[in-house]
Amino acid sequence: MPGTDTLLADATRCLIAYRVSDGPAMTPMSCWSDGGGLWMTTSRQAAKVTALRRDPRCVLWIEPPDPTEPGVSVDGTARVYDVSDPIGLALHGPTISAALAALAVVHRSALAGYVRDLPRLPPRWMPHGRVLIRVRVDRARSRLAPQRQTGVGPVLPPELPANVRRAVTGTRVVALASQRGGVLTVQPAIWSAGYRLDVGASAVPDPLTPACIVVDAHDEPRPSTKLGVLLRGHVDSGFVFHPRRLVWWDGFSTNATPVRAPTAASGITLPD
């Protein structure tokens, strides 16, 4: 069983949770560990860049290779390195160059997929439109997902496109970020019909605890084929998640829409 230090050192993918005006948001990222922090790169226009510049406190979730083993939750502090900043380049050029080189080596297959998609990349995905983020590890804790994974998952909102629904339907272990009194936490959870959550021995949440859930089909190496879902809303004291807003990514496109409240009891719905 890999320990916390091993999972941190070997991490190539994580979820980063951060604070926005009405609660937490979370997104998957490719990453590389330098021993004391994790590096990642994203578009300068990404919402998480704006949020982390405003409040650099964040939480990372690193999934274990085996869902029966503990993953790692990291409380961290983010710093954004913008390659368009001449002063930043002068002060941190060698650090930025080394981090980019390490990311390229660790993610060789993803880089090959990026190159294949190069003719189709939107401007914001081009190298000149990207920033580097380093999250300093302030505290790392192991967290084990509940082991009871029988039953069916919830019916996903009808606003979700069919191809994205097909990619994520059947996933039972999800990442749950919640924010209580300004304290942000990320943990694994099992979700089931009606968005009921099994979070093991976690403390009972307040009735309207802001929360979000990510379900990500992360086995695709090319940017044009990545699919995933972010649901934002709140968790009640019965550990039921109430989605309010839906965000999904489909290749280069990211879309968001409010979630309509269900009008009838949920049943089992097959993907389109």
Short mmCIF file of C-alpha atoms in Angstrom, two decimals:
data_model
loop_
_atom_site.label_atom_id
_atom_site.label_comp_id
_atom_site.label_asym_id
_atom_site.label_seq_id
_atom_site.Cartn_x
_atom_site.Cartn_y
_atom_site.Cartn_z
CA MET A 1 0.00 0.00 0.00
CA PRO A 2 1.60 3.32 -1.06
CA GLY A 3 2.00 5.82 1.77
CA THR A 4 1.16 9.53 1.75
CA ASP A 5 4.72 10.55 0.85
CA THR A 6 4.84 8.07 -2.04
CA LEU A 7 1.51 9.19 -3.49
CA LEU A 8 2.63 12.81 -3.28
CA ALA A 9 6.00 12.13 -4.89
CA ASP A 10 4.50 10.03 -7.69
CA ALA A 11 1.45 12.22 -8.34
CA THR A 12 0.74 12.92 -12.01
CA ARG A 13 -2.89 13.94 -11.64
CA CYS A 14 -4.91 15.72 -8.97
CA LEU A 15 -8.12 17.60 -8.33
CA ILE A 16 -7.69 21.18 -7.12
CA ALA A 17 -10.45 22.74 -5.00
CA TYR A 18 -10.57 26.48 -4.46
CA ARG A 19 -12.93 29.14 -3.14
CA VAL A 20 -15.27 31.24 -5.26
CA SER A 21 -17.87 33.74 -4.11
CA ASP A 22 -20.62 31.21 -3.34
CA GLY A 23 -18.70 28.14 -2.18
CA PRO A 24 -16.09 25.71 -3.46
CA ALA A 25 -15.24 24.78 -7.06
CA MET A 26 -12.98 21.95 -8.19
CA THR A 27 -11.28 20.81 -11.39
CA PRO A 28 -8.93 17.99 -12.50
CA MET A 29 -5.33 18.84 -13.38
CA SER A 30 -2.21 17.06 -14.59
CA CYS A 31 0.63 17.70 -12.15
CA TRP A 32 4.24 17.05 -11.20
CA SER A 33 5.74 16.94 -7.69
CA ASP A 34 9.01 18.64 -6.81
CA GLY A 35 9.01 17.22 -3.29
CA GLY A 36 7.55 20.22 -1.48
CA GLY A 37 4.84 21.22 -3.92
CA LEU A 38 2.90 20.25 -7.01
CA TRP A 39 3.14 22.04 -10.36
CA MET A 40 0.44 22.29 -13.00
CA THR A 41 -0.31 24.44 -16.04
CA THR A 42 -3.56 25.93 -17.29
CA SER A 43 -5.01 28.74 -19.39
CA ARG A 44 -4.42 32.27 -18.13
CA GLN A 45 -8.17 32.86 -18.60
CA ALA A 46 -9.24 29.92 -16.42
CA ALA A 47 -11.58 30.74 -13.55
CA LYS A 48 -9.30 28.94 -11.09
CA VAL A 49 -6.43 31.32 -11.94
CA THR A 50 -8.57 34.34 -11.02
CA ALA A 51 -9.77 32.61 -7.85
CA LEU A 52 -6.28 31.51 -6.72
CA ARG A 53 -4.84 34.97 -7.31
CA ARG A 54 -7.56 36.35 -5.06
CA ASP A 55 -7.26 33.62 -2.42
CA PRO A 56 -4.30 31.23 -2.79
CA ARG A 57 -5.56 28.74 -0.19
CA CYS A 58 -6.62 25.52 -1.87
CA VAL A 59 -6.98 21.78 -1.34
CA LEU A 60 -5.71 19.03 -3.64
CA TRP A 61 -7.06 15.50 -3.86
CA ILE A 62 -4.76 12.75 -5.17
CA GLU A 63 -6.57 9.53 -5.96
CA PRO A 64 -4.94 6.21 -5.05
CA PRO A 65 -4.16 3.69 -7.83
CA ASP A 66 -6.51 1.26 -6.08
CA PRO A 67 -9.85 2.68 -4.79
CA THR A 68 -9.67 0.31 -1.78
CA GLU A 69 -6.56 2.16 -0.58
CA PRO A 70 -6.32 5.67 0.92
CA GLY A 71 -5.81 8.73 -1.25
CA VAL A 72 -4.19 11.99 -0.14
CA SER A 73 -5.83 15.31 0.72
CA VAL A 74 -3.41 18.25 0.60
CA ASP A 75 -3.99 21.63 2.21
CA GLY A 76 -1.87 24.00 0.16
CA THR A 77 -1.04 27.52 -0.91
CA ALA A 78 -0.96 28.31 -4.62
CA ARG A 79 1.35 30.67 -6.50
CA VAL A 80 0.66 31.60 -10.12
CA TYR A 81 3.63 32.09 -12.46
CA ASP A 82 2.65 33.99 -15.60
CA VAL A 83 5.10 33.69 -18.49
CA SER A 84 3.81 37.00 -19.88
CA ASP A 85 5.10 38.82 -16.79
CA PRO A 86 8.61 40.15 -17.65
CA ILE A 87 9.53 40.78 -14.00
CA GLY A 88 8.34 37.31 -13.04
CA LEU A 89 10.34 35.81 -15.89
CA ALA A 90 13.46 37.63 -14.80
CA LEU A 91 13.09 36.48 -11.20
CA HIS A 92 11.77 32.97 -11.75
CA GLY A 93 12.79 32.05 -15.31
CA PRO A 94 14.98 29.05 -14.33
CA THR A 95 12.31 27.71 -11.97
CA ILE A 96 9.60 28.03 -14.61
CA SER A 97 11.78 26.38 -17.26
CA ALA A 98 12.65 23.46 -14.98
CA ALA A 99 9.00 22.94 -14.01
CA LEU A 100 7.87 22.97 -17.65
CA ALA A 101 10.58 20.47 -18.59
CA ALA A 102 9.61 18.16 -15.73
CA LEU A 103 5.92 18.35 -16.62
CA ALA A 104 6.77 17.48 -20.23
CA VAL A 105 8.81 14.43 -19.17
CA VAL A 106 6.24 13.13 -16.67
CA HIS A 107 3.36 13.61 -19.10
CA ARG A 108 4.98 12.45 -22.33
CA SER A 109 1.86 10.67 -23.60
CA ALA A 110 -0.36 13.66 -22.79
CA LEU A 111 2.12 15.97 -24.53
CA ALA A 112 1.98 13.75 -27.61
CA GLY A 113 -1.80 14.04 -27.55
CA TYR A 114 -1.49 17.82 -27.17
CA VAL A 115 0.76 17.96 -30.24
CA ARG A 116 -1.71 15.85 -32.24
CA ASP A 117 -4.45 18.32 -31.33
CA LEU A 118 -2.28 21.37 -32.02
CA PRO A 119 -4.02 22.39 -35.29
CA ARG A 120 -7.33 22.49 -33.44
CA LEU A 121 -6.22 24.19 -30.22
CA PRO A 122 -8.08 27.42 -29.36
CA PRO A 123 -5.80 30.44 -28.68
CA ARG A 124 -6.24 30.19 -24.90
CA TRP A 125 -4.73 26.68 -24.98
CA MET A 126 -1.60 27.77 -26.84
CA PRO A 127 1.67 27.95 -24.86
CA HIS A 128 1.72 31.77 -24.88
CA GLY A 129 -1.73 31.78 -23.24
CA ARG A 130 -0.82 29.54 -20.32
CA VAL A 131 0.37 30.01 -16.75
CA LEU A 132 2.11 27.72 -14.27
CA ILE A 133 0.71 27.08 -10.80
CA ARG A 134 2.73 25.69 -7.90
CA VAL A 135 0.81 24.51 -4.84
CA ARG A 136 2.99 24.36 -1.75
CA VAL A 137 2.16 21.39 0.47
CA ASP A 138 1.22 22.78 3.88
CA ARG A 139 -0.41 19.61 5.23
CA ALA A 140 -1.14 16.18 3.75
CA ARG A 141 -3.57 13.61 5.14
CA SER A 142 -4.62 10.18 3.93
CA ARG A 143 -8.33 9.61 3.36
CA LEU A 144 -9.99 6.30 2.60
CA ALA A 145 -13.17 6.03 0.54
CA PRO A 146 -16.05 4.08 2.11
CA GLN A 147 -15.88 0.48 0.94
CA ARG A 148 -19.60 -0.08 0.44
CA GLN A 149 -20.03 0.51 -3.30
CA THR A 150 -23.08 -1.57 -4.15
CA GLY A 151 -26.25 -0.16 -5.69
CA VAL A 152 -26.69 2.36 -8.49
CA GLY A 153 -25.42 5.87 -9.04
CA PRO A 154 -27.70 8.90 -9.23
CA VAL A 155 -29.59 10.00 -12.30
CA LEU A 156 -27.46 12.79 -13.76
CA PRO A 157 -29.20 16.06 -14.70
CA PRO A 158 -30.95 16.04 -18.09
CA GLU A 159 -29.04 19.19 -19.03
CA LEU A 160 -25.88 17.08 -19.37
CA PRO A 161 -25.07 16.11 -22.99
CA ALA A 162 -25.51 12.42 -23.80
CA ASN A 163 -21.86 11.73 -24.68
CA VAL A 164 -20.63 13.16 -21.37
CA ARG A 165 -23.32 11.26 -19.47
CA ARG A 166 -22.24 8.00 -21.08
CA ALA A 167 -18.61 8.62 -20.10
CA VAL A 168 -19.29 9.15 -16.40
CA THR A 169 -22.39 7.03 -15.75
CA GLY A 170 -21.58 4.11 -13.46
CA THR A 171 -18.88 5.94 -11.48
CA ARG A 172 -19.56 5.39 -7.79
CA VAL A 173 -16.50 6.91 -6.09
CA VAL A 174 -16.50 10.69 -6.51
CA ALA A 175 -14.51 13.60 -5.09
CA LEU A 176 -16.50 15.83 -2.73
CA ALA A 177 -15.33 19.33 -1.76
CA SER A 178 -17.21 21.14 1.01
CA GLN A 179 -16.77 24.47 2.75
CA ARG A 180 -17.78 24.96 6.38
CA GLY A 181 -17.12 28.29 8.02
CA GLY A 182 -14.43 29.10 5.49
CA VAL A 183 -12.67 25.74 5.97
CA LEU A 184 -12.33 23.87 2.69
CA THR A 185 -12.05 20.07 2.67
CA VAL A 186 -11.89 17.42 -0.07
CA GLN A 187 -12.64 13.75 0.46
CA PRO A 188 -13.75 10.67 -1.45
CA ALA A 189 -17.42 9.73 -1.28
CA ILE A 190 -19.75 7.09 -2.65
CA TRP A 191 -22.85 8.54 -4.25
CA SER A 192 -26.07 6.70 -4.97
CA ALA A 193 -29.61 7.29 -6.20
CA GLY A 194 -31.04 10.62 -5.17
CA TYR A 195 -27.52 12.09 -4.73
CA ARG A 196 -27.19 10.46 -1.33
CA LEU A 197 -23.56 10.43 -0.16
CA ASP A 198 -21.63 7.92 1.92
CA VAL A 199 -18.63 9.70 3.41
CA GLY A 200 -17.66 7.22 6.11
CA ALA A 201 -17.03 8.70 9.54
CA SER A 202 -17.05 12.36 8.50
CA ALA A 203 -18.78 14.86 10.77
CA VAL A 204 -22.41 15.69 10.05
CA PRO A 205 -22.52 18.80 7.82
CA ASP A 206 -24.56 21.91 8.52
CA PRO A 207 -27.95 21.97 6.75
CA LEU A 208 -26.74 24.13 3.83
CA THR A 209 -23.03 23.36 3.57
CA PRO A 210 -21.72 24.63 0.18
CA ALA A 211 -20.22 21.74 -1.75
CA CYS A 212 -19.27 20.44 -5.18
CA ILE A 213 -18.69 17.04 -6.77
CA VAL A 214 -16.41 16.11 -9.68
CA VAL A 215 -16.87 13.04 -11.86
CA ASP A 216 -14.09 12.83 -14.41
CA ALA A 217 -13.37 10.42 -17.27
CA HIS A 218 -9.62 11.02 -16.95
CA ASP A 219 -8.16 8.19 -19.03
CA GLU A 220 -8.00 10.18 -22.27
CA PRO A 221 -4.53 11.55 -23.21
CA ARG A 222 -5.73 14.07 -25.83
CA PRO A 223 -7.26 17.43 -24.84
CA SER A 224 -9.90 17.03 -27.56
CA THR A 225 -11.29 13.85 -25.95
CA LYS A 226 -11.40 14.79 -22.24
CA LEU A 227 -14.81 14.57 -20.59
CA GLY A 228 -16.03 15.32 -17.10
CA VAL A 229 -18.65 16.92 -14.88
CA LEU A 230 -18.65 19.37 -11.96
CA LEU A 231 -21.83 19.70 -9.91
CA ARG A 232 -22.07 22.64 -7.51
CA GLY A 233 -24.67 23.01 -4.78
CA HIS A 234 -24.93 22.09 -1.11
CA VAL A 235 -25.01 19.09 1.21
CA ASP A 236 -27.72 18.82 3.84
CA SER A 237 -27.47 17.29 7.31
CA GLY A 238 -28.67 13.95 5.93
CA PHE A 239 -25.68 13.75 3.57
CA VAL A 240 -27.82 14.37 0.49
CA PHE A 241 -26.28 16.54 -2.21
CA HIS A 242 -28.51 19.17 -3.84
CA PRO A 243 -27.08 20.23 -7.23
CA ARG A 244 -27.64 23.84 -8.23
CA ARG A 245 -25.25 24.37 -11.12
CA LEU A 246 -23.77 22.01 -13.67
CA VAL A 247 -20.42 22.46 -15.44
CA TRP A 248 -19.09 19.98 -17.99
CA TRP A 249 -16.04 19.80 -20.21
CA ASP A 250 -16.01 18.11 -23.58
CA GLY A 251 -12.67 18.46 -25.34
CA PHE A 252 -11.86 22.16 -25.72
CA SER A 253 -15.34 23.26 -24.70
CA THR A 254 -16.52 24.06 -21.17
CA ASN A 255 -20.19 24.78 -20.55
CA ALA A 256 -22.29 25.69 -17.52
CA THR A 257 -25.99 25.81 -16.79
CA PRO A 258 -28.32 25.90 -13.77
CA VAL A 259 -29.79 22.55 -12.74
CA ARG A 260 -33.58 22.35 -12.74
CA ALA A 261 -35.07 20.94 -9.57
CA PRO A 262 -36.51 17.43 -10.09
CA THR A 263 -40.27 17.31 -10.46
CA ALA A 264 -40.70 13.65 -9.59
CA ALA A 265 -38.93 10.90 -7.70
CA SER A 266 -35.77 9.80 -9.48
CA GLY A 267 -35.59 6.35 -11.02
CA ILE A 268 -32.96 4.50 -12.99
CA THR A 269 -32.23 6.22 -16.29
CA LEU A 270 -30.03 4.63 -18.92
CA PRO A 271 -27.56 6.83 -20.84
CA ASP A 272 -28.75 8.07 -24.23
#
